[in-house]
């Protein structure tokens, strides 16, 4: 049984769930539109450039979660899934996930986006094991702070190695599918790195090293 690992944003789905969650909050009027939208957009540019301060971003992203009850957040997320996520679910990505299931592989998503946003999306793809950035929760409420190591860049490797040790697993025969150069640390340690609709920097690296490049969008 090999481990098949998937990035989420712009890999299994055709946009960035973190960014879209911010757009959702703005459109619904749940946050101050002008200020939040501008900050959200700048953080997204930082991410694409590989210069994102993950702790600063996560505190920004987690702040709205800390201001509302879990019941309210659950209602919002159901709306978000229907209006923002379902339209960007990729049929070819669903087929790829099913292919690995049929092969008997163990499936996992590793994403820098927080688990409040991403766990329901993972379940939409039939993937229960998800490593994402965890928001701190005290007395059933988000505090706005990060708990543990964010799953970003080298942090994905740290969290994966912790999971492998806890579950007595190895990376023998493993796959990792990703679109982003931010995931190079993890792509370099799996047996089968696969670039999915990759950014320019990642595609260039993949070509130099003979990595497989695919698209799930046509």
mmCIF file with all atom_site columns, C-alpha atoms in Angstrom:
data_model
loop_
_atom_site.group_PDB
_atom_site.id
_atom_site.type_symbol
_atom_site.label_atom_id
_atom_site.label_alt_id
_atom_site.label_comp_id
_atom_site.label_asym_id
_atom_site.label_entity_id
_atom_site.label_seq_id
_atom_site.pdbx_PDB_ins_code
_atom_site.Cartn_x
_atom_site.Cartn_y
_atom_site.Cartn_z
_atom_site.occupancy
_atom_site.B_iso_or_equiv
_atom_site.pdbx_formal_charge
_atom_site.auth_seq_id
_atom_site.auth_comp_id
_atom_site.auth_asym_id
_atom_site.auth_atom_id
_atom_site.pdbx_PDB_model_num
ATOM 1   C CA . UNK A 1 1   ? 0.000   0.000  0.000   1.00 0.00 ? 1   UNK A CA 1
ATOM 2   C CA . UNK A 1 2   ? 1.612   3.236  -1.179  1.00 0.00 ? 2   UNK A CA 1
ATOM 3   C CA . UNK A 1 3   ? 0.848   6.675  0.220   1.00 0.00 ? 3   UNK A CA 1
ATOM 4   C CA . UNK A 1 4   ? -0.712  9.024  -2.348  1.00 0.00 ? 4   UNK A CA 1
ATOM 5   C CA . UNK A 1 5   ? -0.472  12.607 -1.129  1.00 0.00 ? 5   UNK A CA 1
ATOM 6   C CA . UNK A 1 6   ? -2.289  15.527 -2.718  1.00 0.00 ? 6   UNK A CA 1
ATOM 7   C CA . UNK A 1 7   ? -1.941  19.240 -2.354  1.00 0.00 ? 7   UNK A CA 1
ATOM 8   C CA . UNK A 1 8   ? -5.379  20.843 -2.435  1.00 0.00 ? 8   UNK A CA 1
ATOM 9   C CA . UNK A 1 9   ? -5.449  24.379 -3.772  1.00 0.00 ? 9   UNK A CA 1
ATOM 10  C CA . UNK A 1 10  ? -4.944  24.644 -7.537  1.00 0.00 ? 10  UNK A CA 1
ATOM 11  C CA . UNK A 1 11  ? -4.271  20.902 -7.579  1.00 0.00 ? 11  UNK A CA 1
ATOM 12  C CA . UNK A 1 12  ? -7.424  18.982 -6.676  1.00 0.00 ? 12  UNK A CA 1
ATOM 13  C CA . UNK A 1 13  ? -9.500  22.137 -7.091  1.00 0.00 ? 13  UNK A CA 1
ATOM 14  C CA . UNK A 1 14  ? -9.005  24.796 -9.742  1.00 0.00 ? 14  UNK A CA 1
ATOM 15  C CA . UNK A 1 15  ? -8.544  27.753 -7.404  1.00 0.00 ? 15  UNK A CA 1
ATOM 16  C CA . UNK A 1 16  ? -7.265  28.584 -3.914  1.00 0.00 ? 16  UNK A CA 1
ATOM 17  C CA . UNK A 1 17  ? -9.726  27.751 -1.139  1.00 0.00 ? 17  UNK A CA 1
ATOM 18  C CA . UNK A 1 18  ? -8.008  30.051 1.346   1.00 0.00 ? 18  UNK A CA 1
ATOM 19  C CA . UNK A 1 19  ? -8.298  33.036 -0.976  1.00 0.00 ? 19  UNK A CA 1
ATOM 20  C CA . UNK A 1 20  ? -11.866 32.124 -1.931  1.00 0.00 ? 20  UNK A CA 1
ATOM 21  C CA . UNK A 1 21  ? -12.887 31.874 1.730   1.00 0.00 ? 21  UNK A CA 1
ATOM 22  C CA . UNK A 1 22  ? -11.751 35.473 2.085   1.00 0.00 ? 22  UNK A CA 1
ATOM 23  C CA . UNK A 1 23  ? -13.763 36.420 -0.997  1.00 0.00 ? 23  UNK A CA 1
ATOM 24  C CA . UNK A 1 24  ? -16.775 34.630 0.490   1.00 0.00 ? 24  UNK A CA 1
ATOM 25  C CA . UNK A 1 25  ? -16.507 36.585 3.761   1.00 0.00 ? 25  UNK A CA 1
ATOM 26  C CA . UNK A 1 26  ? -16.268 39.849 1.838   1.00 0.00 ? 26  UNK A CA 1
ATOM 27  C CA . UNK A 1 27  ? -19.201 39.106 -0.495  1.00 0.00 ? 27  UNK A CA 1
ATOM 28  C CA . UNK A 1 28  ? -21.434 38.099 2.402   1.00 0.00 ? 28  UNK A CA 1
ATOM 29  C CA . UNK A 1 29  ? -20.523 41.202 4.386   1.00 0.00 ? 29  UNK A CA 1
ATOM 30  C CA . UNK A 1 30  ? -19.086 39.195 7.275   1.00 0.00 ? 30  UNK A CA 1
ATOM 31  C CA . UNK A 1 31  ? -15.876 41.273 7.294   1.00 0.00 ? 31  UNK A CA 1
ATOM 32  C CA . UNK A 1 32  ? -14.939 44.829 6.372   1.00 0.00 ? 32  UNK A CA 1
ATOM 33  C CA . UNK A 1 33  ? -14.844 44.521 2.605   1.00 0.00 ? 33  UNK A CA 1
ATOM 34  C CA . UNK A 1 34  ? -12.264 47.088 1.556   1.00 0.00 ? 34  UNK A CA 1
ATOM 35  C CA . UNK A 1 35  ? -9.629  46.377 4.186   1.00 0.00 ? 35  UNK A CA 1
ATOM 36  C CA . UNK A 1 36  ? -10.022 42.591 4.257   1.00 0.00 ? 36  UNK A CA 1
ATOM 37  C CA . UNK A 1 37  ? -10.071 42.140 0.480   1.00 0.00 ? 37  UNK A CA 1
ATOM 38  C CA . UNK A 1 38  ? -6.909  44.186 -0.030  1.00 0.00 ? 38  UNK A CA 1
ATOM 39  C CA . UNK A 1 39  ? -5.016  42.320 2.678   1.00 0.00 ? 39  UNK A CA 1
ATOM 40  C CA . UNK A 1 40  ? -6.261  38.950 1.449   1.00 0.00 ? 40  UNK A CA 1
ATOM 41  C CA . UNK A 1 41  ? -5.101  39.745 -2.084  1.00 0.00 ? 41  UNK A CA 1
ATOM 42  C CA . UNK A 1 42  ? -1.647  40.842 -0.910  1.00 0.00 ? 42  UNK A CA 1
ATOM 43  C CA . UNK A 1 43  ? -1.130  37.669 1.110   1.00 0.00 ? 43  UNK A CA 1
ATOM 44  C CA . UNK A 1 44  ? -2.101  35.617 -1.957  1.00 0.00 ? 44  UNK A CA 1
ATOM 45  C CA . UNK A 1 45  ? 0.505   37.437 -4.052  1.00 0.00 ? 45  UNK A CA 1
ATOM 46  C CA . UNK A 1 46  ? 3.087   36.753 -1.334  1.00 0.00 ? 46  UNK A CA 1
ATOM 47  C CA . UNK A 1 47  ? 2.166   33.064 -1.446  1.00 0.00 ? 47  UNK A CA 1
ATOM 48  C CA . UNK A 1 48  ? 2.620   32.864 -5.210  1.00 0.00 ? 48  UNK A CA 1
ATOM 49  C CA . UNK A 1 49  ? 5.962   34.639 -4.892  1.00 0.00 ? 49  UNK A CA 1
ATOM 50  C CA . UNK A 1 50  ? 7.154   32.244 -2.179  1.00 0.00 ? 50  UNK A CA 1
ATOM 51  C CA . UNK A 1 51  ? 7.563   35.072 0.358   1.00 0.00 ? 51  UNK A CA 1
ATOM 52  C CA . UNK A 1 52  ? 4.494   34.472 2.522   1.00 0.00 ? 52  UNK A CA 1
ATOM 53  C CA . UNK A 1 53  ? 4.848   34.958 6.279   1.00 0.00 ? 53  UNK A CA 1
ATOM 54  C CA . UNK A 1 54  ? 2.707   31.964 7.157   1.00 0.00 ? 54  UNK A CA 1
ATOM 55  C CA . UNK A 1 55  ? 2.132   32.959 10.786  1.00 0.00 ? 55  UNK A CA 1
ATOM 56  C CA . UNK A 1 56  ? 1.051   36.498 9.871   1.00 0.00 ? 56  UNK A CA 1
ATOM 57  C CA . UNK A 1 57  ? -1.252  35.144 7.205   1.00 0.00 ? 57  UNK A CA 1
ATOM 58  C CA . UNK A 1 58  ? -2.807  32.469 9.405   1.00 0.00 ? 58  UNK A CA 1
ATOM 59  C CA . UNK A 1 59  ? -3.524  34.970 12.175  1.00 0.00 ? 59  UNK A CA 1
ATOM 60  C CA . UNK A 1 60  ? -5.272  37.109 9.569   1.00 0.00 ? 60  UNK A CA 1
ATOM 61  C CA . UNK A 1 61  ? -7.238  34.121 8.248   1.00 0.00 ? 61  UNK A CA 1
ATOM 62  C CA . UNK A 1 62  ? -8.120  32.750 11.679  1.00 0.00 ? 62  UNK A CA 1
ATOM 63  C CA . UNK A 1 63  ? -9.286  36.049 13.166  1.00 0.00 ? 63  UNK A CA 1
ATOM 64  C CA . UNK A 1 64  ? -12.814 35.881 11.664  1.00 0.00 ? 64  UNK A CA 1
ATOM 65  C CA . UNK A 1 65  ? -13.160 32.323 12.993  1.00 0.00 ? 65  UNK A CA 1
ATOM 66  C CA . UNK A 1 66  ? -12.393 33.543 16.506  1.00 0.00 ? 66  UNK A CA 1
ATOM 67  C CA . UNK A 1 67  ? -15.246 36.053 16.399  1.00 0.00 ? 67  UNK A CA 1
ATOM 68  C CA . UNK A 1 68  ? -18.120 33.612 15.819  1.00 0.00 ? 68  UNK A CA 1
ATOM 69  C CA . UNK A 1 69  ? -19.583 30.436 17.282  1.00 0.00 ? 69  UNK A CA 1
ATOM 70  C CA . UNK A 1 70  ? -19.003 27.013 15.792  1.00 0.00 ? 70  UNK A CA 1
ATOM 71  C CA . UNK A 1 71  ? -22.676 26.833 14.737  1.00 0.00 ? 71  UNK A CA 1
ATOM 72  C CA . UNK A 1 72  ? -22.347 30.061 12.756  1.00 0.00 ? 72  UNK A CA 1
ATOM 73  C CA . UNK A 1 73  ? -19.088 28.943 11.180  1.00 0.00 ? 73  UNK A CA 1
ATOM 74  C CA . UNK A 1 74  ? -20.607 25.606 10.168  1.00 0.00 ? 74  UNK A CA 1
ATOM 75  C CA . UNK A 1 75  ? -23.514 27.380 8.470   1.00 0.00 ? 75  UNK A CA 1
ATOM 76  C CA . UNK A 1 76  ? -21.118 29.676 6.638   1.00 0.00 ? 76  UNK A CA 1
ATOM 77  C CA . UNK A 1 77  ? -19.005 26.772 5.474   1.00 0.00 ? 77  UNK A CA 1
ATOM 78  C CA . UNK A 1 78  ? -21.995 24.954 4.024   1.00 0.00 ? 78  UNK A CA 1
ATOM 79  C CA . UNK A 1 79  ? -22.769 28.067 1.958   1.00 0.00 ? 79  UNK A CA 1
ATOM 80  C CA . UNK A 1 80  ? -19.103 28.345 0.973   1.00 0.00 ? 80  UNK A CA 1
ATOM 81  C CA . UNK A 1 81  ? -18.974 24.744 -0.220  1.00 0.00 ? 81  UNK A CA 1
ATOM 82  C CA . UNK A 1 82  ? -22.083 25.128 -2.354  1.00 0.00 ? 82  UNK A CA 1
ATOM 83  C CA . UNK A 1 83  ? -21.308 28.523 -3.846  1.00 0.00 ? 83  UNK A CA 1
ATOM 84  C CA . UNK A 1 84  ? -17.507 28.637 -4.105  1.00 0.00 ? 84  UNK A CA 1
ATOM 85  C CA . UNK A 1 85  ? -16.083 25.105 -3.951  1.00 0.00 ? 85  UNK A CA 1
ATOM 86  C CA . UNK A 1 86  ? -18.498 22.901 -5.859  1.00 0.00 ? 86  UNK A CA 1
ATOM 87  C CA . UNK A 1 87  ? -17.988 24.905 -9.089  1.00 0.00 ? 87  UNK A CA 1
ATOM 88  C CA . UNK A 1 88  ? -14.214 24.323 -8.951  1.00 0.00 ? 88  UNK A CA 1
ATOM 89  C CA . UNK A 1 89  ? -14.234 20.591 -8.185  1.00 0.00 ? 89  UNK A CA 1
ATOM 90  C CA . UNK A 1 90  ? -12.290 18.915 -11.005 1.00 0.00 ? 90  UNK A CA 1
ATOM 91  C CA . UNK A 1 91  ? -13.710 15.717 -12.544 1.00 0.00 ? 91  UNK A CA 1
ATOM 92  C CA . UNK A 1 92  ? -10.242 14.562 -13.570 1.00 0.00 ? 92  UNK A CA 1
ATOM 93  C CA . UNK A 1 93  ? -9.040  15.083 -10.016 1.00 0.00 ? 93  UNK A CA 1
ATOM 94  C CA . UNK A 1 94  ? -11.885 12.901 -8.744  1.00 0.00 ? 94  UNK A CA 1
ATOM 95  C CA . UNK A 1 95  ? -10.853 10.261 -11.282 1.00 0.00 ? 95  UNK A CA 1
ATOM 96  C CA . UNK A 1 96  ? -7.230  10.421 -10.147 1.00 0.00 ? 96  UNK A CA 1
ATOM 97  C CA . UNK A 1 97  ? -8.231  10.001 -6.511  1.00 0.00 ? 97  UNK A CA 1
ATOM 98  C CA . UNK A 1 98  ? -10.392 7.020  -7.459  1.00 0.00 ? 98  UNK A CA 1
ATOM 99  C CA . UNK A 1 99  ? -7.523  5.490  -9.425  1.00 0.00 ? 99  UNK A CA 1
ATOM 100 C CA . UNK A 1 100 ? -5.357  5.490  -6.299  1.00 0.00 ? 100 UNK A CA 1
ATOM 101 C CA . UNK A 1 101 ? -8.207  4.097  -4.212  1.00 0.00 ? 101 UNK A CA 1
ATOM 102 C CA . UNK A 1 102 ? -8.682  1.278  -6.722  1.00 0.00 ? 102 UNK A CA 1
ATOM 103 C CA . UNK A 1 103 ? -4.954  0.525  -6.483  1.00 0.00 ? 103 UNK A CA 1
ATOM 104 C CA . UNK A 1 104 ? -5.303  0.131  -2.722  1.00 0.00 ? 104 UNK A CA 1
ATOM 105 C CA . UNK A 1 105 ? -3.211  3.198  -1.930  1.00 0.00 ? 105 UNK A CA 1
ATOM 106 C CA . UNK A 1 106 ? -3.618  5.235  1.239   1.00 0.00 ? 106 UNK A CA 1
ATOM 107 C CA . UNK A 1 107 ? -4.769  8.786  0.469   1.00 0.00 ? 107 UNK A CA 1
ATOM 108 C CA . UNK A 1 108 ? -3.838  12.029 2.182   1.00 0.00 ? 108 UNK A CA 1
ATOM 109 C CA . UNK A 1 109 ? -4.179  15.755 1.576   1.00 0.00 ? 109 UNK A CA 1
ATOM 110 C CA . UNK A 1 110 ? -1.485  18.104 2.853   1.00 0.00 ? 110 UNK A CA 1
ATOM 111 C CA . UNK A 1 111 ? -2.364  21.780 2.560   1.00 0.00 ? 111 UNK A CA 1
ATOM 112 C CA . UNK A 1 112 ? -1.147  25.033 4.018   1.00 0.00 ? 112 UNK A CA 1
ATOM 113 C CA . UNK A 1 113 ? -4.759  26.180 4.326   1.00 0.00 ? 113 UNK A CA 1
ATOM 114 C CA . UNK A 1 114 ? -6.334  25.765 7.748   1.00 0.00 ? 114 UNK A CA 1
ATOM 115 C CA . UNK A 1 115 ? -8.299  22.630 8.478   1.00 0.00 ? 115 UNK A CA 1
ATOM 116 C CA . UNK A 1 116 ? -11.575 24.456 9.152   1.00 0.00 ? 116 UNK A CA 1
ATOM 117 C CA . UNK A 1 117 ? -11.701 25.439 5.487   1.00 0.00 ? 117 UNK A CA 1
ATOM 118 C CA . UNK A 1 118 ? -10.196 22.303 3.994   1.00 0.00 ? 118 UNK A CA 1
ATOM 119 C CA . UNK A 1 119 ? -11.474 19.253 5.881   1.00 0.00 ? 119 UNK A CA 1
ATOM 120 C CA . UNK A 1 120 ? -14.944 19.340 4.275   1.00 0.00 ? 120 UNK A CA 1
ATOM 121 C CA . UNK A 1 121 ? -13.305 19.781 0.864   1.00 0.00 ? 121 UNK A CA 1
ATOM 122 C CA . UNK A 1 122 ? -11.139 16.735 1.487   1.00 0.00 ? 122 UNK A CA 1
ATOM 123 C CA . UNK A 1 123 ? -14.255 14.740 2.358   1.00 0.00 ? 123 UNK A CA 1
ATOM 124 C CA . UNK A 1 124 ? -15.861 15.928 -0.882  1.00 0.00 ? 124 UNK A CA 1
ATOM 125 C CA . UNK A 1 125 ? -13.014 14.054 -2.602  1.00 0.00 ? 125 UNK A CA 1
ATOM 126 C CA . UNK A 1 126 ? -13.413 11.042 -0.326  1.00 0.00 ? 126 UNK A CA 1
ATOM 127 C CA . UNK A 1 127 ? -10.148 11.716 1.522   1.00 0.00 ? 127 UNK A CA 1
ATOM 128 C CA . UNK A 1 128 ? -10.375 11.605 5.313   1.00 0.00 ? 128 UNK A CA 1
ATOM 129 C CA . UNK A 1 129 ? -6.689  11.962 6.208   1.00 0.00 ? 129 UNK A CA 1
ATOM 130 C CA . UNK A 1 130 ? -5.779  15.634 6.034   1.00 0.00 ? 130 UNK A CA 1
ATOM 131 C CA . UNK A 1 131 ? -2.819  17.552 7.380   1.00 0.00 ? 131 UNK A CA 1
ATOM 132 C CA . UNK A 1 132 ? -3.443  21.292 7.372   1.00 0.00 ? 132 UNK A CA 1
ATOM 133 C CA . UNK A 1 133 ? -2.583  24.298 9.458   1.00 0.00 ? 133 UNK A CA 1
ATOM 134 C CA . UNK A 1 134 ? -4.419  23.973 12.761  1.00 0.00 ? 134 UNK A CA 1
ATOM 135 C CA . UNK A 1 135 ? -6.118  26.896 14.454  1.00 0.00 ? 135 UNK A CA 1
ATOM 136 C CA . UNK A 1 136 ? -5.860  26.930 18.224  1.00 0.00 ? 136 UNK A CA 1
ATOM 137 C CA . UNK A 1 137 ? -9.170  26.107 19.918  1.00 0.00 ? 137 UNK A CA 1
ATOM 138 C CA . UNK A 1 138 ? -9.920  26.821 23.585  1.00 0.00 ? 138 UNK A CA 1
ATOM 139 C CA . UNK A 1 139 ? -13.348 26.170 25.112  1.00 0.00 ? 139 UNK A CA 1
ATOM 140 C CA . UNK A 1 140 ? -14.730 25.236 21.672  1.00 0.00 ? 140 UNK A CA 1
ATOM 141 C CA . UNK A 1 141 ? -13.761 28.607 20.159  1.00 0.00 ? 141 UNK A CA 1
ATOM 142 C CA . UNK A 1 142 ? -10.950 29.527 17.826  1.00 0.00 ? 142 UNK A CA 1
ATOM 143 C CA . UNK A 1 143 ? -8.491  31.903 19.489  1.00 0.00 ? 143 UNK A CA 1
ATOM 144 C CA . UNK A 1 144 ? -7.042  33.340 16.271  1.00 0.00 ? 144 UNK A CA 1
ATOM 145 C CA . UNK A 1 145 ? -3.641  31.773 16.925  1.00 0.00 ? 145 UNK A CA 1
ATOM 146 C CA . UNK A 1 146 ? -1.888  28.884 15.162  1.00 0.00 ? 146 UNK A CA 1
ATOM 147 C CA . UNK A 1 147 ? -1.537  25.543 16.951  1.00 0.00 ? 147 UNK A CA 1
ATOM 148 C CA . UNK A 1 148 ? 1.636   23.592 16.172  1.00 0.00 ? 148 UNK A CA 1
ATOM 149 C CA . UNK A 1 149 ? 3.602   23.715 12.924  1.00 0.00 ? 149 UNK A CA 1
ATOM 150 C CA . UNK A 1 150 ? 1.864   25.259 9.895   1.00 0.00 ? 150 UNK A CA 1
ATOM 151 C CA . UNK A 1 151 ? 1.816   22.911 6.909   1.00 0.00 ? 151 UNK A CA 1
ATOM 152 C CA . UNK A 1 152 ? 3.670   25.290 4.603   1.00 0.00 ? 152 UNK A CA 1
ATOM 153 C CA . UNK A 1 153 ? 6.905   24.686 2.674   1.00 0.00 ? 153 UNK A CA 1
ATOM 154 C CA . UNK A 1 154 ? 9.239   22.723 4.984   1.00 0.00 ? 154 UNK A CA 1
ATOM 155 C CA . UNK A 1 155 ? 6.442   22.556 7.528   1.00 0.00 ? 155 UNK A CA 1
ATOM 156 C CA . UNK A 1 156 ? 4.679   20.034 5.291   1.00 0.00 ? 156 UNK A CA 1
ATOM 157 C CA . UNK A 1 157 ? 7.690   17.741 5.601   1.00 0.00 ? 157 UNK A CA 1
ATOM 158 C CA . UNK A 1 158 ? 7.799   18.205 9.386   1.00 0.00 ? 158 UNK A CA 1
ATOM 159 C CA . UNK A 1 159 ? 4.120   17.378 9.825   1.00 0.00 ? 159 UNK A CA 1
ATOM 160 C CA . UNK A 1 160 ? 4.251   14.451 7.390   1.00 0.00 ? 160 UNK A CA 1
ATOM 161 C CA . UNK A 1 161 ? 7.238   12.927 9.186   1.00 0.00 ? 161 UNK A CA 1
ATOM 162 C CA . UNK A 1 162 ? 5.371   13.235 12.480  1.00 0.00 ? 162 UNK A CA 1
ATOM 163 C CA . UNK A 1 163 ? 2.373   11.471 10.937  1.00 0.00 ? 163 UNK A CA 1
ATOM 164 C CA . UNK A 1 164 ? 4.531   8.707  9.441   1.00 0.00 ? 164 UNK A CA 1
ATOM 165 C CA . UNK A 1 165 ? 6.127   8.046  12.823  1.00 0.00 ? 165 UNK A CA 1
ATOM 166 C CA . UNK A 1 166 ? 2.806   8.087  14.686  1.00 0.00 ? 166 UNK A CA 1
ATOM 167 C CA . UNK A 1 167 ? 1.222   5.690  12.182  1.00 0.00 ? 167 UNK A CA 1
ATOM 168 C CA . UNK A 1 168 ? 4.246   3.453  11.576  1.00 0.00 ? 168 UNK A CA 1
ATOM 169 C CA . UNK A 1 169 ? 4.246   4.270  7.852   1.00 0.00 ? 169 UNK A CA 1
ATOM 170 C CA . UNK A 1 170 ? 6.990   4.950  5.298   1.00 0.00 ? 170 UNK A CA 1
ATOM 171 C CA . UNK A 1 171 ? 7.285   6.846  2.027   1.00 0.00 ? 171 UNK A CA 1
ATOM 172 C CA . UNK A 1 172 ? 8.127   3.731  0.045   1.00 0.00 ? 172 UNK A CA 1
ATOM 173 C CA . UNK A 1 173 ? 6.324   3.973  -3.280  1.00 0.00 ? 173 UNK A CA 1
ATOM 174 C CA . UNK A 1 174 ? 4.817   7.335  -2.313  1.00 0.00 ? 174 UNK A CA 1
ATOM 175 C CA . UNK A 1 175 ? 3.293   9.955  -4.623  1.00 0.00 ? 175 UNK A CA 1
ATOM 176 C CA . UNK A 1 176 ? 2.848   13.684 -4.117  1.00 0.00 ? 176 UNK A CA 1
ATOM 177 C CA . UNK A 1 177 ? 0.782   15.822 -6.484  1.00 0.00 ? 177 UNK A CA 1
ATOM 178 C CA . UNK A 1 178 ? 1.212   19.602 -6.348  1.00 0.00 ? 178 UNK A CA 1
ATOM 179 C CA . UNK A 1 179 ? 1.037   22.774 -8.411  1.00 0.00 ? 179 UNK A CA 1
ATOM 180 C CA . UNK A 1 180 ? 3.319   25.011 -6.342  1.00 0.00 ? 180 UNK A CA 1
ATOM 181 C CA . UNK A 1 181 ? 7.046   25.630 -5.991  1.00 0.00 ? 181 UNK A CA 1
ATOM 182 C CA . UNK A 1 182 ? 6.296   26.147 -2.289  1.00 0.00 ? 182 UNK A CA 1
ATOM 183 C CA . UNK A 1 183 ? 5.939   22.352 -2.140  1.00 0.00 ? 183 UNK A CA 1
ATOM 184 C CA . UNK A 1 184 ? 9.410   21.533 -3.435  1.00 0.00 ? 184 UNK A CA 1
ATOM 185 C CA . UNK A 1 185 ? 10.631  20.349 0.002   1.00 0.00 ? 185 UNK A CA 1
ATOM 186 C CA . UNK A 1 186 ? 7.990   17.604 0.028   1.00 0.00 ? 186 UNK A CA 1
ATOM 187 C CA . UNK A 1 187 ? 8.127   16.829 -3.682  1.00 0.00 ? 187 UNK A CA 1
ATOM 188 C CA . UNK A 1 188 ? 11.839  16.098 -3.320  1.00 0.00 ? 188 UNK A CA 1
ATOM 189 C CA . UNK A 1 189 ? 11.380  13.331 -0.735  1.00 0.00 ? 189 UNK A CA 1
ATOM 190 C CA . UNK A 1 190 ? 8.614   11.198 -2.288  1.00 0.00 ? 190 UNK A CA 1
ATOM 191 C CA . UNK A 1 191 ? 9.296   8.395  -4.763  1.00 0.00 ? 191 UNK A CA 1
ATOM 192 C CA . UNK A 1 192 ? 6.909   9.788  -7.388  1.00 0.00 ? 192 UNK A CA 1
ATOM 193 C CA . UNK A 1 193 ? 6.688   13.603 -7.507  1.00 0.00 ? 193 UNK A CA 1
ATOM 194 C CA . UNK A 1 194 ? 3.993   14.747 -9.937  1.00 0.00 ? 194 UNK A CA 1
ATOM 195 C CA . UNK A 1 195 ? 3.445   18.361 -10.982 1.00 0.00 ? 195 UNK A CA 1
ATOM 196 C CA . UNK A 1 196 ? -0.214  19.245 -11.580 1.00 0.00 ? 196 UNK A CA 1
ATOM 197 C CA . UNK A 1 197 ? -0.866  22.402 -13.610 1.00 0.00 ? 197 UNK A CA 1
ATOM 198 C CA . UNK A 1 198 ? 2.297   23.749 -12.044 1.00 0.00 ? 198 UNK A CA 1
ATOM 199 C CA . UNK A 1 199 ? 3.496   27.308 -11.653 1.00 0.00 ? 199 UNK A CA 1
ATOM 200 C CA . UNK A 1 200 ? 6.371   28.454 -13.854 1.00 0.00 ? 200 UNK A CA 1
ATOM 201 C CA . UNK A 1 201 ? 9.082   27.935 -11.268 1.00 0.00 ? 201 UNK A CA 1
ATOM 202 C CA . UNK A 1 202 ? 7.928   24.422 -10.393 1.00 0.00 ? 202 UNK A CA 1
ATOM 203 C CA . UNK A 1 203 ? 7.511   23.329 -14.013 1.00 0.00 ? 203 UNK A CA 1
ATOM 204 C CA . UNK A 1 204 ? 11.034  24.526 -14.795 1.00 0.00 ? 204 UNK A CA 1
ATOM 205 C CA . UNK A 1 205 ? 12.445  22.528 -11.877 1.00 0.00 ? 205 UNK A CA 1
ATOM 206 C CA . UNK A 1 206 ? 10.396  19.479 -12.843 1.00 0.00 ? 206 UNK A CA 1
ATOM 207 C CA . UNK A 1 207 ? 11.696  19.517 -16.410 1.00 0.00 ? 207 UNK A CA 1
ATOM 208 C CA . UNK A 1 208 ? 15.288  19.748 -15.195 1.00 0.00 ? 208 UNK A CA 1
ATOM 209 C CA . UNK A 1 209 ? 14.784  16.722 -12.945 1.00 0.00 ? 209 UNK A CA 1
ATOM 210 C CA . UNK A 1 210 ? 12.602  14.579 -15.171 1.00 0.00 ? 210 UNK A CA 1
ATOM 211 C CA . UNK A 1 211 ? 9.485   14.803 -13.048 1.00 0.00 ? 211 UNK A CA 1
ATOM 212 C CA . UNK A 1 212 ? 6.095   13.991 -14.506 1.00 0.00 ? 212 UNK A CA 1
ATOM 213 C CA . UNK A 1 213 ? 3.862   16.987 -15.312 1.00 0.00 ? 213 UNK A CA 1
ATOM 214 C CA . UNK A 1 214 ? 0.112   16.571 -15.834 1.00 0.00 ? 214 UNK A CA 1
ATOM 215 C CA . UNK A 1 215 ? -3.048  18.654 -16.097 1.00 0.00 ? 215 UNK A CA 1
ATOM 216 C CA . UNK A 1 216 ? -6.378  17.938 -14.463 1.00 0.00 ? 216 UNK A CA 1
ATOM 217 C CA . UNK A 1 217 ? -8.181  20.856 -16.090 1.00 0.00 ? 217 UNK A CA 1
ATOM 218 C CA . UNK A 1 218 ? -9.036  19.762 -19.624 1.00 0.00 ? 218 UNK A CA 1
#
